[in-house]
Amino acid sequence: MAYVGEEPPGYEPEPTSLPMADPGTLEDLVPDTVLDGARHGGLTLRAASVRGDSARYRGEVRRDALLTARFGVGDRALVLVAVATGARATPEGQRAAAAACRWIGQAVGRSAARLAEDIREGRRADLRAGLQRLTDRSLGRLRAAAADEDHGPGGERASLRCLLLPADPECRTRVFFGVGEGGLHRLRDGDWQDLEPRPVGPAAATLDLGISTPPSPYEPAPAPPREPFRFRTCVARPGDRLLMSAAGLAEPLGDEPALRAHLARRWAAPEPPGLADFLADVQVRVKGYADDRTAVAVWEA
């Protein structure tokens, strides 16, 4: 398997140990790799989620989750791609990630016609407000479910990053929204552009003055601050490649110039890669980065 950098990673390049299975909860088994793709209007979609080298070695489950869904038909269709990552410190992390993708998918699906219209008409403020509402509700359900099942700390947490892609070839607007870590990049004319939006909302405006406040014996411990909402729209040009990734790929992409150069060369061809080739690109290894890799890429005709 290909790698970039001066030295190969220390882990083996292929899966070793399967995660431990419970015969009573076989529905919770997660495959090592998920791969998907589609073509609608002027865009081609490629999506992959791969268990990290560290998890493969330790026999742990992939914590990233991936959802691809089309709502509607023809030029009125709206494609949603959602990527979530569960908390590392809890065995419930993958369940939380899968639930976050499922619930945002249900929420977007019920509002797909209105969202598609807002995108076509350029109603950016309505989109931001509506998608933040849907995201808050979906992650609120996640916190409520975790509380009901008495999961440990972190069991209710998951990053969630989504793309909305209209199938209408006359509409070139692409919408990103979500919470948590990851990356949003665009490859245009051979150069990578960082499109990661600044967080919006109350959590983004919090000012830490470095003054510690002793805990009160009369009040429960405060809940950890919620992740701020992130939102961005961009208008695609012919030949653009838009890449949304979870932190496991966003971090080496930001830190390792050789990886950026490798993917820029690989994706310079006019035609998008096939599914197998895209999977190979996502799995290019970098020493020191062994987390799950999940990426969604959009090629513009």
XYZ file of C-alpha atoms in Angstrom:
301
model
C 0.000 0.000 0.000
C 1.327 3.450 -0.956
C 2.743 5.867 1.603
C 4.251 9.355 1.549
C 7.039 10.767 3.696
C 10.545 9.601 4.445
C 9.595 6.428 6.343
C 6.786 3.889 6.065
C 4.312 3.726 8.958
C 5.030 1.155 11.648
C 1.669 -0.609 11.439
C 0.963 -3.292 8.869
C -0.735 -1.931 5.735
C -3.647 -4.406 5.781
C -6.201 -5.375 8.453
C -4.976 -7.796 11.093
C -7.438 -8.435 13.930
C -11.216 -8.314 13.666
C -13.092 -6.504 16.458
C -14.488 -8.765 19.163
C -18.094 -9.793 18.472
C -20.959 -10.282 20.908
C -23.411 -12.959 19.662
C -26.280 -10.978 21.183
C -25.483 -7.742 19.321
C -24.260 -8.804 15.904
C -26.151 -5.872 14.409
C -23.456 -3.635 15.908
C -20.684 -5.167 13.795
C -19.039 -2.571 11.571
C -17.180 -3.494 8.367
C -13.547 -2.456 8.053
C -14.265 -0.420 4.915
C -17.274 1.279 3.304
C -17.164 2.578 -0.272
C -19.824 4.440 -2.264
C -20.249 6.695 -5.268
C -22.731 8.235 -7.676
C -23.166 10.664 -10.569
C -25.937 13.259 -10.656
C -26.168 16.184 -13.026
C -22.731 17.722 -13.380
C -21.189 16.171 -10.282
C -19.563 12.854 -9.507
C -19.421 11.675 -5.908
C -16.877 9.387 -4.283
C -17.041 8.415 -0.592
C -14.992 6.032 1.549
C -14.573 5.215 5.228
C -11.687 2.977 6.320
C -10.704 1.640 9.728
C -7.438 3.179 10.891
C -4.177 1.257 11.141
C -4.222 1.535 14.935
C -7.763 0.156 15.238
C -6.940 -2.641 12.807
C -3.923 -3.647 14.878
C -5.792 -3.533 18.194
C -8.921 -5.252 16.918
C -11.071 -2.179 17.607
C -14.138 -1.096 15.695
C -14.095 1.729 13.135
C -15.429 4.823 14.932
C -16.209 6.791 11.786
C -19.625 6.477 10.174
C -20.660 7.412 6.634
C -24.100 8.037 5.136
C -24.893 8.778 1.492
C -28.526 9.406 0.535
C -30.556 10.864 -2.343
C -33.897 12.498 -1.647
C -36.208 13.202 -4.594
C -35.892 12.398 -8.290
C -34.432 13.978 -11.395
C -33.116 17.511 -11.312
C -35.097 18.173 -8.118
C -33.149 15.572 -6.150
C -30.905 16.521 -3.247
C -27.888 14.414 -2.254
C -26.769 14.319 1.377
C -23.426 12.950 2.499
C -22.835 12.795 6.263
C -19.635 11.843 8.079
C -19.478 11.364 11.852
C -16.796 10.306 14.320
C -17.566 8.965 17.787
C -15.640 9.792 20.922
C -12.398 7.844 21.246
C -12.674 7.216 24.995
C -15.916 5.220 24.870
C -16.977 1.909 23.289
C -20.241 3.630 22.353
C -18.400 5.937 19.953
C -19.315 4.095 16.767
C -22.965 3.771 17.779
C -23.060 7.499 18.458
C -21.510 8.253 15.047
C -23.928 5.953 13.229
C -26.898 7.437 15.086
C -25.769 10.996 14.293
C -25.628 10.165 10.571
C -28.975 8.382 10.661
C -30.801 11.149 12.507
C -29.429 14.008 10.411
C -30.350 11.959 7.349
C -33.931 11.612 8.562
C -34.146 15.310 9.388
C -32.748 16.436 6.035
C -34.902 13.934 4.160
C -38.103 15.330 5.659
C -37.063 18.871 4.664
C -35.335 18.010 1.379
C -37.770 19.802 -0.949
C -37.548 23.055 1.014
C -33.755 22.793 1.368
C -33.306 22.188 -2.367
C -35.438 25.234 -3.133
C -33.482 27.406 -0.686
C -30.221 26.287 -2.303
C -31.449 27.050 -5.819
C -32.767 30.460 -4.752
C -29.626 31.365 -2.807
C -31.372 31.845 0.555
C -28.194 31.551 2.569
C -29.551 32.913 5.870
C -32.554 30.555 5.744
C -30.278 27.629 4.979
C -27.943 28.394 7.858
C -30.781 28.795 10.365
C -32.649 25.716 9.158
C -29.625 23.428 9.031
C -28.436 24.553 12.449
C -31.886 23.707 13.814
C -31.819 20.245 12.209
C -28.291 19.613 13.498
C -29.145 20.709 17.043
C -32.199 18.452 17.086
C -30.286 15.456 15.761
C -27.435 15.804 18.256
C -29.969 16.534 20.995
C -31.557 13.160 20.287
C -28.111 11.625 20.594
C -27.554 13.174 24.025
C -31.029 12.121 25.186
C -30.529 8.531 24.016
C -27.155 8.357 25.762
C -28.702 9.634 28.999
C -31.522 7.065 28.803
C -29.046 4.224 28.289
C -26.691 5.540 30.991
C -23.660 5.665 28.735
C -20.433 6.861 30.263
C -18.897 10.298 29.704
C -18.386 10.946 26.016
C -20.923 8.345 24.885
C -23.230 11.068 23.617
C -20.616 12.932 21.614
C -19.883 12.748 17.917
C -18.548 15.149 15.358
C -20.886 15.515 12.377
C -20.004 16.995 8.991
C -22.342 17.089 6.004
C -22.540 18.128 2.366
C -25.743 18.988 0.500
C -25.425 18.581 -3.275
C -28.292 19.534 -5.619
C -28.679 17.202 -8.589
C -29.827 20.122 -10.779
C -26.983 20.683 -13.301
C -27.899 24.396 -13.448
C -27.284 24.790 -9.697
C -23.602 24.843 -8.769
C -24.070 25.715 -5.087
C -22.598 23.231 -2.596
C -23.519 23.478 1.079
C -21.399 22.318 4.006
C -22.618 22.225 7.611
C -21.884 20.435 10.859
C -20.048 20.440 14.164
C -16.679 19.130 15.288
C -13.249 18.520 13.817
C -12.412 17.646 10.254
C -11.551 19.361 7.012
C -13.126 21.029 4.005
C -10.776 21.568 1.063
C -11.053 22.413 -2.602
C -8.591 21.454 -5.304
C -8.772 24.149 -7.985
C -6.271 24.596 -10.817
C -3.844 22.249 -9.063
C -3.822 24.107 -5.739
C -5.421 23.097 -2.459
C -7.645 25.712 -0.789
C -8.726 25.412 2.856
C -12.463 26.174 3.001
C -13.049 25.175 6.631
C -15.575 27.717 7.964
C -15.182 29.553 11.238
C -17.556 28.277 13.929
C -20.751 30.269 14.476
C -22.967 30.373 17.534
C -22.594 31.021 21.270
C -19.802 28.497 21.810
C -17.659 30.220 19.193
C -17.788 33.516 21.077
C -16.762 32.138 24.476
C -13.836 34.056 26.013
C -11.535 32.187 28.374
C -9.939 34.666 30.782
C -7.972 31.983 32.560
C -9.796 32.544 35.865
C -10.632 29.309 37.608
C -13.935 29.027 39.467
C -14.099 26.539 42.339
C -16.906 23.985 42.014
C -20.031 24.655 44.038
C -21.094 21.909 46.467
C -24.716 22.970 45.938
C -24.907 22.681 42.139
C -24.242 19.832 39.721
C -21.084 19.983 37.665
C -21.578 22.052 34.519
C -22.033 20.168 31.270
C -19.144 20.378 28.816
C -19.611 23.140 26.231
C -21.282 22.058 23.016
C -19.439 22.249 19.743
C -20.214 25.384 17.720
C -22.026 25.100 14.404
C -20.103 25.385 11.132
C -21.676 26.428 7.837
C -20.420 27.362 4.392
C -21.764 27.607 0.872
C -19.545 27.672 -2.195
C -20.177 27.887 -5.921
C -18.403 25.191 -7.897
C -16.508 25.783 -11.120
C -15.973 23.164 -13.809
C -12.957 21.074 -12.853
C -13.197 21.698 -9.100
C -12.674 18.850 -6.640
C -14.340 19.440 -3.268
C -13.095 17.282 -0.381
C -14.836 16.880 2.988
C -13.018 14.685 5.494
C -13.121 13.541 9.087
C -10.170 14.415 11.315
C -8.320 11.181 10.495
C -7.614 12.433 6.970
C -7.874 16.192 7.547
C -4.944 16.186 9.988
C -2.321 14.520 7.746
C -3.637 16.484 4.767
C -2.988 19.701 6.671
C 0.377 18.640 8.110
C 2.036 16.686 5.304
C 2.752 18.556 2.040
C 3.674 15.276 0.337
C 0.139 13.953 0.849
C -1.409 17.103 -0.607
C 0.918 16.903 -3.601
C 0.214 13.195 -4.097
C -3.566 13.650 -4.110
C -3.319 16.719 -6.354
C -1.404 14.643 -8.913
C -3.774 11.713 -8.605
C -6.868 13.868 -9.063
C -5.527 16.073 -11.859
C -7.079 13.883 -14.581
C -10.300 15.224 -16.118
C -12.240 12.085 -15.254
C -12.924 11.110 -11.619
C -11.242 7.951 -10.320
C -13.204 4.745 -10.085
C -14.287 3.513 -6.684
C -11.294 1.209 -6.198
C -8.833 3.929 -7.208
C -10.481 6.449 -4.893
C -10.222 3.990 -2.011
C -6.516 3.555 -2.724
C -6.072 7.339 -2.680
C -7.829 7.708 0.669
C -5.633 4.989 2.160
C -2.266 6.554 1.233
C -0.404 6.270 4.513
C 1.580 8.824 6.496
C 3.799 7.854 9.423
C 2.326 9.061 12.724
C -1.292 9.135 11.502
C -3.160 5.926 12.216
C -6.791 6.996 12.851
C -9.811 6.077 10.746
C -9.873 7.681 7.311
C -13.187 8.985 5.979
C -13.438 11.210 2.920
C -16.089 12.512 0.544
C -14.979 14.034 -2.751
C -17.033 15.765 -5.449
C -15.779 16.148 -9.025
C -17.384 18.940 -11.046
C -17.863 18.312 -14.762
